[in-house]
Amino acid sequence: LRCWILPTPRLGNTNTTMPTSKRQKRASAAAAIKAPPEDEEAEDEQEVADENENEMNRGGGRKRGKRPTSDDDDHDPNDDDDHDDDRDDDHDEEAPSSPKRSKKKGKATAKNSPMPKDRNTNPTGKPAEAGIIHEVYVENFMCHRKLSVKLCRNVNFIHGQNGSGKSAILAAIQVCLGAGARRTHRARNLKDLVRKEAGADCSGAKLRVTLLNKGADGYMPDVYGDYITVERIISMRSGGFNGYKLLDADMKEKSRAKKDLDAMLDQLNIQVENPVAVLDQEEAKKFLTGKAEDKYAFFTKATELERLDRTYASIKDNILEQVDTQQRARENIGGAIENTRLLKKEWQQFQELDKLEVEVQELRANYGWGLHSEFVDQLNEEMKKCHKYGKALEKRRAELTTAEQTLNVTDDEETILNKQVTELSEEANTAAEAKMQLENDVKKASAPIKQKERDRGLLARELAQEKKKHKGALQRLDRARKEILATAGNAAEEERVRTRKIAQTESDLAKAKDQADPLQEEVQKHLREYNHLEPSMNQMKETREGTDRQVWAVQNKLKAMQDESGGGGGSAALAVFGSKCKRLYEAVQKAAKANKFKGPIAGPVGMYVKVVNGKEDYAKLAESAIGGGALERFIVTNHEDLQLMNKLRRDMGCGPRDCPLYRISPKSTKQKYDVPAPPPGVETVTSVLNVENAMAFNFLVDQVSIDTIALADSKESSEQALLVKENNGKCFIKGGKIRKVFFLPSGDHWECSRSGNLIMVGNDRAMKQTIGVDRSAAIESTKHEVKALQTELTRNQAEEKGVKDAHYKAKKAWNVANKEYQRNHGNIKKMVALLDDLKAEAETSEEVPTIDTSEYENDIQEAEAAVDDLKKKEAAMVQEINSLQPGLEEQRRQLDEITSRNKKILDDMDAVDAKLEDIVKGQTRRMELVDKVRAKAEQVEEAVNQQEGIVAEIKVKKSDALAGARKMQFSYHREARMLKLKKDNGGEVPPGEELELEPTDEDLDEIEIVSPERNSKHYKSRVQNKLKKIEQEKERRNLSESDPAVARDKYFRAKKDLDSKMELIDSIERNTKALGKDLSDRKKRWRAFRGHIAEQTNLGFDEFLNKKGSAGEVQFDHEAGQLNLSVQKDNKDEHSQTKDVKALSGGERSFATLSPLLA
């Protein structure tokens, strides 16, 4: 069995050499104090070493040579091309025997050992708190599928058979805490550590190491808590996560950065790659059986002497680079020195011209003040003009305000007329319903009269039978008379003929009279039927035409919605705003693409209105509060666009109520008005509806006042939230601008009058929603509406056809009956005249013998009496029918009245429409007037703006002239002072008396304004003359630079640049010397520290062996880089000394190996 022993609770060097972070400083200081100083300044050098040591621990310099290859393969987990160095693990050669040490020497060494008596980091009885491994968890790592190991704070033993996974736990700790795969000596890359038995579907391995994080040494306890878990993922899949995670005590991820892991390991002093902290089998073999050089390398790596040596080498490289930089800088500075010398010489020549320069500067200053004075005078003149234009602009704006106020009045009238149209539409609907009710009442009232008519028909048949009897009696009488004529003979031939004619005429007259009454009754009957059907036919026609118009409008609406739904155009759901809205919108878009509009245009307004998400319950109520006619409007900003829109409306055939227009101010097109939030407990129209377009939103605020309309769930909740009643009975609405409050479910609203009265207004119209409605649902609803209207249209057409056919038949029958009656009436007149003539002729002729025909005449009389009786009955029945006629006539009169009323309502609607059209035309005229006034105001405003631009330009010139004059005045004062300083100090400016070349803002502000004696042209000419004189002096003295100030500035700049470069070179030289001295001191102390650590290791090794009754020595050869162990099994027997550790027994060899590690 093998057993891994974790002898210390930490994975760091807690008790030995040079730990990092805070412990490193303390250990370094202790080691330096123990080392013997070489001179009197050792104490001061120790302080410098401590400070430099801290800087070295924070970061190293450049590498010197090639750094030894690191075992960390985090840079490429898939690298399989690494090659292990060939190592000779078995060494049979023995190192030379070390000198024998006597017992006395060993005792003396042990007694005088500088090692502290108590080498425990933690006080006695106090457990370690930070950096202790609490738990190790592995998944699909090496031989473990899943394993979790919890460790105590002290020594932990992990034991098991070969291959049971003891080393895998140690490897998991190393890999999870930042070590590479090769450091574990188990694989060349991380993927080789993934469990092979997991199969091809394995995504990778997961490692977790949980550390205690308590106490004062904890790492960021406010972030991670009492435990820190380091998780490392080894992914087998392309694109998978490979890296580290830092988890807090609640297993929540806090970081994935490697630098945070390194900072935590440094804080907790965890060194997973230090062989003293983690000693695996390969490192143990190397220490036991390796060469002396391997053991020495083990020693320097474990004590971190190797890392410090590499750091010092990097510092040396940096020092050499700085020396090279210094040398190159000195070689390149020669040109700057020569240039500075030449510039100084030229400047000295210019010093003789300083007096002339001062005079030039004075003249320039006067020239600047002259320009400033001229600009001041010009500014005063232009300011007077600007003031004059400003007054004219105020006058034009007042006129424009008056014109716009008159324009707004018409909007109120238009609103009132729109309201009247709505009321008249509702009244027309009510009248139509009343008309249909009256028609039903007329039908009911006509039923008894029709029954009487049927009874009268029965009497008419009886009368016909009696008339038939009367006719038979007449025929019998006629036959009797014929017999008389036959018996009378030829003598009375004329009498017989006359008698026959009289009989025939009387017979025909009786028949004609019998036919007269039925014919007259038939005429009256058909006339009544015709008159009765005439209103019904007209009503049916109007009903059918109205239904037909509705079907046409709804079908167009449905077609437009279907076209928009299929085409997906930008004019979404325009059909809900009217059948002509979509065509007008398309015409507007076409005109806009052709750039025919001068300003922005929007519409219809409802296209930009959407319901805010979550407030759909208030959509219908908000639309009801907005009212009709607002959502269909198009909005323009100027008169030209208004005229163009009116032309487009006429082209589309729009009426006064179709797609109305509104003109808004151009200032209201840029952004929406700022409206207040709704009061608590209610909504406003502005909070329920989202209006995307600024013009549409501002129109609704201006015309509909949507910001003053509140919406509530019920009357009670609205009154509770907004209504305030005072003790005197007056009411008012709280909530700022709220004027009206609409509430569900019917859309009623209430408001408070100015006198404090509560006004409640009901809503009889059904609320509808066209804002934000889903087009598919609207299309289905419209389809149902079309179907219902088509059914109604079919029924109306059938009813109209029936009434029309009956009306035609009645008219045709009346015409036929009337013709027959007139023909019969003419025949009766002719027969009466003929009978009178025959009777008159008979009275004048001779008498002829007659026979008794009284019996026949009696029959005729009886028949006539029966006929008269039936006629009386018929007259009585007619009287009864006539008695029922007044009620029916009254209902028919009411029907005619309601029909006339309906026609009047329609006429009133036409009149209101005409007024609306007149208002639109008048509005156009008023808009034209407003445009004219606005154009004049804009002209004046443009003139004001131009004048203000001129004033602003002159102000800028004046300001620039003032700034230039002050700068020139400052230059004059500076040159004058410089000249005085040079004159007083032998031509040189004394040190510390140099003047600033450029003035500050404070310097310029302190210069007072000067009033020049002459104008700017005078001083300008004098400046030019002085400059010519200076040029002549320069030519005479052969100077290359024309401006002395420039020459002086060049010299000072060159001198300043040269001084800075020289200071930089000197600074580099001082730094390299200081760094070289510091590095030398550090190397000296490093060597002393190395010797001290070696001595401490040797003493500790011997001390640990003494505990077993043995002795030993660690032999160091720092020059050759070798380390050898010498063990004396019995510290009393010098002959038991050996240098071959392999010659010891198993237990002796293990103890002899453990002792130098602990030492």
PDB file of N, CA and C in Angstrom, residues 371-407:
ATOM      1  N   LEU A 371      -9.273 100.912 -34.490  1.00  0.00           N
ATOM      2  CA  LEU A 371     -10.272  99.991 -35.055  1.00  0.00           C
ATOM      3  C   LEU A 371     -11.407  99.744 -34.074  1.00  0.00           C
ATOM      4  N   HIS A 372     -11.059  99.566 -32.811  1.00  0.00           N
ATOM      5  CA  HIS A 372     -12.096  99.312 -31.801  1.00  0.00           C
ATOM      6  C   HIS A 372     -13.054 100.483 -31.694  1.00  0.00           C
ATOM      7  N   SER A 373     -12.534 101.703 -31.715  1.00  0.00           N
ATOM      8  CA  SER A 373     -13.392 102.878 -31.610  1.00  0.00           C
ATOM      9  C   SER A 373     -14.317 102.990 -32.821  1.00  0.00           C
ATOM     10  N   GLU A 374     -13.801 102.668 -34.000  1.00  0.00           N
ATOM     11  CA  GLU A 374     -14.646 102.736 -35.191  1.00  0.00           C
ATOM     12  C   GLU A 374     -15.761 101.698 -35.154  1.00  0.00           C
ATOM     13  N   PHE A 375     -15.454 100.497 -34.685  1.00  0.00           N
ATOM     14  CA  PHE A 375     -16.495  99.455 -34.574  1.00  0.00           C
ATOM     15  C   PHE A 375     -17.540  99.817 -33.528  1.00  0.00           C
ATOM     16  N   VAL A 376     -17.146 100.505 -32.468  1.00  0.00           N
ATOM     17  CA  VAL A 376     -18.119 100.941 -31.451  1.00  0.00           C
ATOM     18  C   VAL A 376     -19.108 101.913 -32.055  1.00  0.00           C
ATOM     19  N   ASP A 377     -18.606 102.867 -32.837  1.00  0.00           N
ATOM     20  CA  ASP A 377     -19.508 103.833 -33.479  1.00  0.00           C
ATOM     21  C   ASP A 377     -20.450 103.137 -34.463  1.00  0.00           C
ATOM     22  N   GLN A 378     -19.926 102.196 -35.230  1.00  0.00           N
ATOM     23  CA  GLN A 378     -20.759 101.472 -36.203  1.00  0.00           C
ATOM     24  C   GLN A 378     -21.811 100.626 -35.503  1.00  0.00           C
ATOM     25  N   LEU A 379     -21.435 100.036 -34.389  1.00  0.00           N
ATOM     26  CA  LEU A 379     -22.377  99.206 -33.631  1.00  0.00           C
ATOM     27  C   LEU A 379     -23.538 100.032 -33.098  1.00  0.00           C
ATOM     28  N   ASN A 380     -23.267 101.232 -32.631  1.00  0.00           N
ATOM     29  CA  ASN A 380     -24.341 102.085 -32.109  1.00  0.00           C
ATOM     30  C   ASN A 380     -25.354 102.412 -33.199  1.00  0.00           C
ATOM     31  N   GLU A 381     -24.888 102.697 -34.416  1.00  0.00           N
ATOM     32  CA  GLU A 381     -25.796 103.001 -35.516  1.00  0.00           C
ATOM     33  C   GLU A 381     -26.666 101.785 -35.869  1.00  0.00           C
ATOM     34  N   GLU A 382     -26.066 100.622 -35.962  1.00  0.00           N
ATOM     35  CA  GLU A 382     -26.821  99.424 -36.313  1.00  0.00           C
ATOM     36  C   GLU A 382     -27.790  99.023 -35.208  1.00  0.00           C
ATOM     37  N   MET A 383     -27.466  99.271 -33.960  1.00  0.00           N
ATOM     38  CA  MET A 383     -28.371  98.971 -32.850  1.00  0.00           C
ATOM     39  C   MET A 383     -29.634  99.820 -32.934  1.00  0.00           C
ATOM     40  N   LYS A 384     -29.502 101.071 -33.359  1.00  0.00           N
ATOM     41  CA  LYS A 384     -30.681 101.918 -33.522  1.00  0.00           C
ATOM     42  C   LYS A 384     -31.617 101.336 -34.583  1.00  0.00           C
ATOM     43  N   LYS A 385     -31.033 100.882 -35.721  1.00  0.00           N
ATOM     44  CA  LYS A 385     -31.864 100.265 -36.764  1.00  0.00           C
ATOM     45  C   LYS A 385     -32.546  99.001 -36.238  1.00  0.00           C
ATOM     46  N   CYS A 386     -31.825  98.200 -35.486  1.00  0.00           N
ATOM     47  CA  CYS A 386     -32.394  96.952 -34.946  1.00  0.00           C
ATOM     48  C   CYS A 386     -33.564  97.244 -34.015  1.00  0.00           C
ATOM     49  N   HIS A 387     -33.443  98.295 -33.205  1.00  0.00           N
ATOM     50  CA  HIS A 387     -34.537  98.678 -32.307  1.00  0.00           C
ATOM     51  C   HIS A 387     -35.767  99.106 -33.103  1.00  0.00           C
ATOM     52  N   LYS A 388     -35.559  99.823 -34.186  1.00  0.00           N
ATOM     53  CA  LYS A 388     -36.663 100.273 -35.039  1.00  0.00           C
ATOM     54  C   LYS A 388     -37.375  99.063 -35.663  1.00  0.00           C
ATOM     55  N   TYR A 389     -36.608  98.109 -36.205  1.00  0.00           N
ATOM     56  CA  TYR A 389     -37.206  96.915 -36.789  1.00  0.00           C
ATOM     57  C   TYR A 389     -37.928  96.076 -35.737  1.00  0.00           C
ATOM     58  N   GLY A 390     -37.439  96.077 -34.527  1.00  0.00           N
ATOM     59  CA  GLY A 390     -38.083  95.307 -33.462  1.00  0.00           C
ATOM     60  C   GLY A 390     -39.479  95.815 -33.154  1.00  0.00           C
ATOM     61  N   LYS A 391     -39.652  97.122 -33.131  1.00  0.00           N
ATOM     62  CA  LYS A 391     -40.992  97.685 -32.909  1.00  0.00           C
ATOM     63  C   LYS A 391     -41.943  97.313 -34.036  1.00  0.00           C
ATOM     64  N   ALA A 392     -41.449  97.363 -35.268  1.00  0.00           N
ATOM     65  CA  ALA A 392     -42.302  96.977 -36.401  1.00  0.00           C
ATOM     66  C   ALA A 392     -42.695  95.500 -36.311  1.00  0.00           C
ATOM     67  N   LEU A 393     -41.776  94.675 -35.870  1.00  0.00           N
ATOM     68  CA  LEU A 393     -42.075  93.243 -35.734  1.00  0.00           C
ATOM     69  C   LEU A 393     -43.138  92.998 -34.670  1.00  0.00           C
ATOM     70  N   GLU A 394     -43.080  93.715 -33.547  1.00  0.00           N
ATOM     71  CA  GLU A 394     -44.102  93.562 -32.508  1.00  0.00           C
ATOM     72  C   GLU A 394     -45.483  93.915 -33.057  1.00  0.00           C
ATOM     73  N   LYS A 395     -45.546  94.982 -33.870  1.00  0.00           N
ATOM     74  CA  LYS A 395     -46.823  95.380 -34.453  1.00  0.00           C
ATOM     75  C   LYS A 395     -47.372  94.293 -35.377  1.00  0.00           C
ATOM     76  N   ARG A 396     -46.523  93.721 -36.246  1.00  0.00           N
ATOM     77  CA  ARG A 396     -46.962  92.666 -37.156  1.00  0.00           C
ATOM     78  C   ARG A 396     -47.390  91.417 -36.400  1.00  0.00           C
ATOM     79  N   ARG A 397     -46.701  91.105 -35.352  1.00  0.00           N
ATOM     80  CA  ARG A 397     -47.062  89.908 -34.554  1.00  0.00           C
ATOM     81  C   ARG A 397     -48.406  90.097 -33.874  1.00  0.00           C
ATOM     82  N   ALA A 398     -48.674  91.325 -33.415  1.00  0.00           N
ATOM     83  CA  ALA A 398     -49.989  91.583 -32.817  1.00  0.00           C
ATOM     84  C   ALA A 398     -51.089  91.387 -33.852  1.00  0.00           C
ATOM     85  N   GLU A 399     -50.870  91.881 -35.080  1.00  0.00           N
ATOM     86  CA  GLU A 399     -51.850  91.679 -36.142  1.00  0.00           C
ATOM     87  C   GLU A 399     -52.030  90.189 -36.450  1.00  0.00           C
ATOM     88  N   LEU A 400     -50.917  89.441 -36.454  1.00  0.00           N
ATOM     89  CA  LEU A 400     -50.995  88.005 -36.726  1.00  0.00           C
ATOM     90  C   LEU A 400     -51.757  87.274 -35.621  1.00  0.00           C
ATOM     91  N   THR A 401     -51.557  87.683 -34.374  1.00  0.00           N
ATOM     92  CA  THR A 401     -52.276  87.053 -33.257  1.00  0.00           C
ATOM     93  C   THR A 401     -53.779  87.278 -33.388  1.00  0.00           C
ATOM     94  N   THR A 402     -54.158  88.504 -33.760  1.00  0.00           N
ATOM     95  CA  THR A 402     -55.584  88.805 -33.939  1.00  0.00           C
ATOM     96  C   THR A 402     -56.188  87.953 -35.056  1.00  0.00           C
ATOM     97  N   ALA A 403     -55.471  87.821 -36.168  1.00  0.00           N
ATOM     98  CA  ALA A 403     -55.967  87.019 -37.292  1.00  0.00           C
ATOM     99  C   ALA A 403     -56.073  85.549 -36.920  1.00  0.00           C
ATOM    100  N   GLU A 404     -55.118  85.038 -36.187  1.00  0.00           N
ATOM    101  CA  GLU A 404     -55.164  83.622 -35.772  1.00  0.00           C
ATOM    102  C   GLU A 404     -56.289  83.376 -34.791  1.00  0.00           C
ATOM    103  N   GLN A 405     -56.598  84.367 -33.922  1.00  0.00           N
ATOM    104  CA  GLN A 405     -57.717  84.200 -32.998  1.00  0.00           C
ATOM    105  C   GLN A 405     -59.033  84.087 -33.754  1.00  0.00           C
ATOM    106  N   THR A 406     -59.213  84.910 -34.779  1.00  0.00           N
ATOM    107  CA  THR A 406     -60.425  84.780 -35.601  1.00  0.00           C
ATOM    108  C   THR A 406     -60.451  83.444 -36.310  1.00  0.00           C
ATOM    109  N   LEU A 407     -59.301  82.930 -36.649  1.00  0.00           N
ATOM    110  CA  LEU A 407     -59.218  81.616 -37.307  1.00  0.00           C
ATOM    111  C   LEU A 407     -59.643  80.507 -36.357  1.00  0.00           C
TER     112      LEU A 407
END
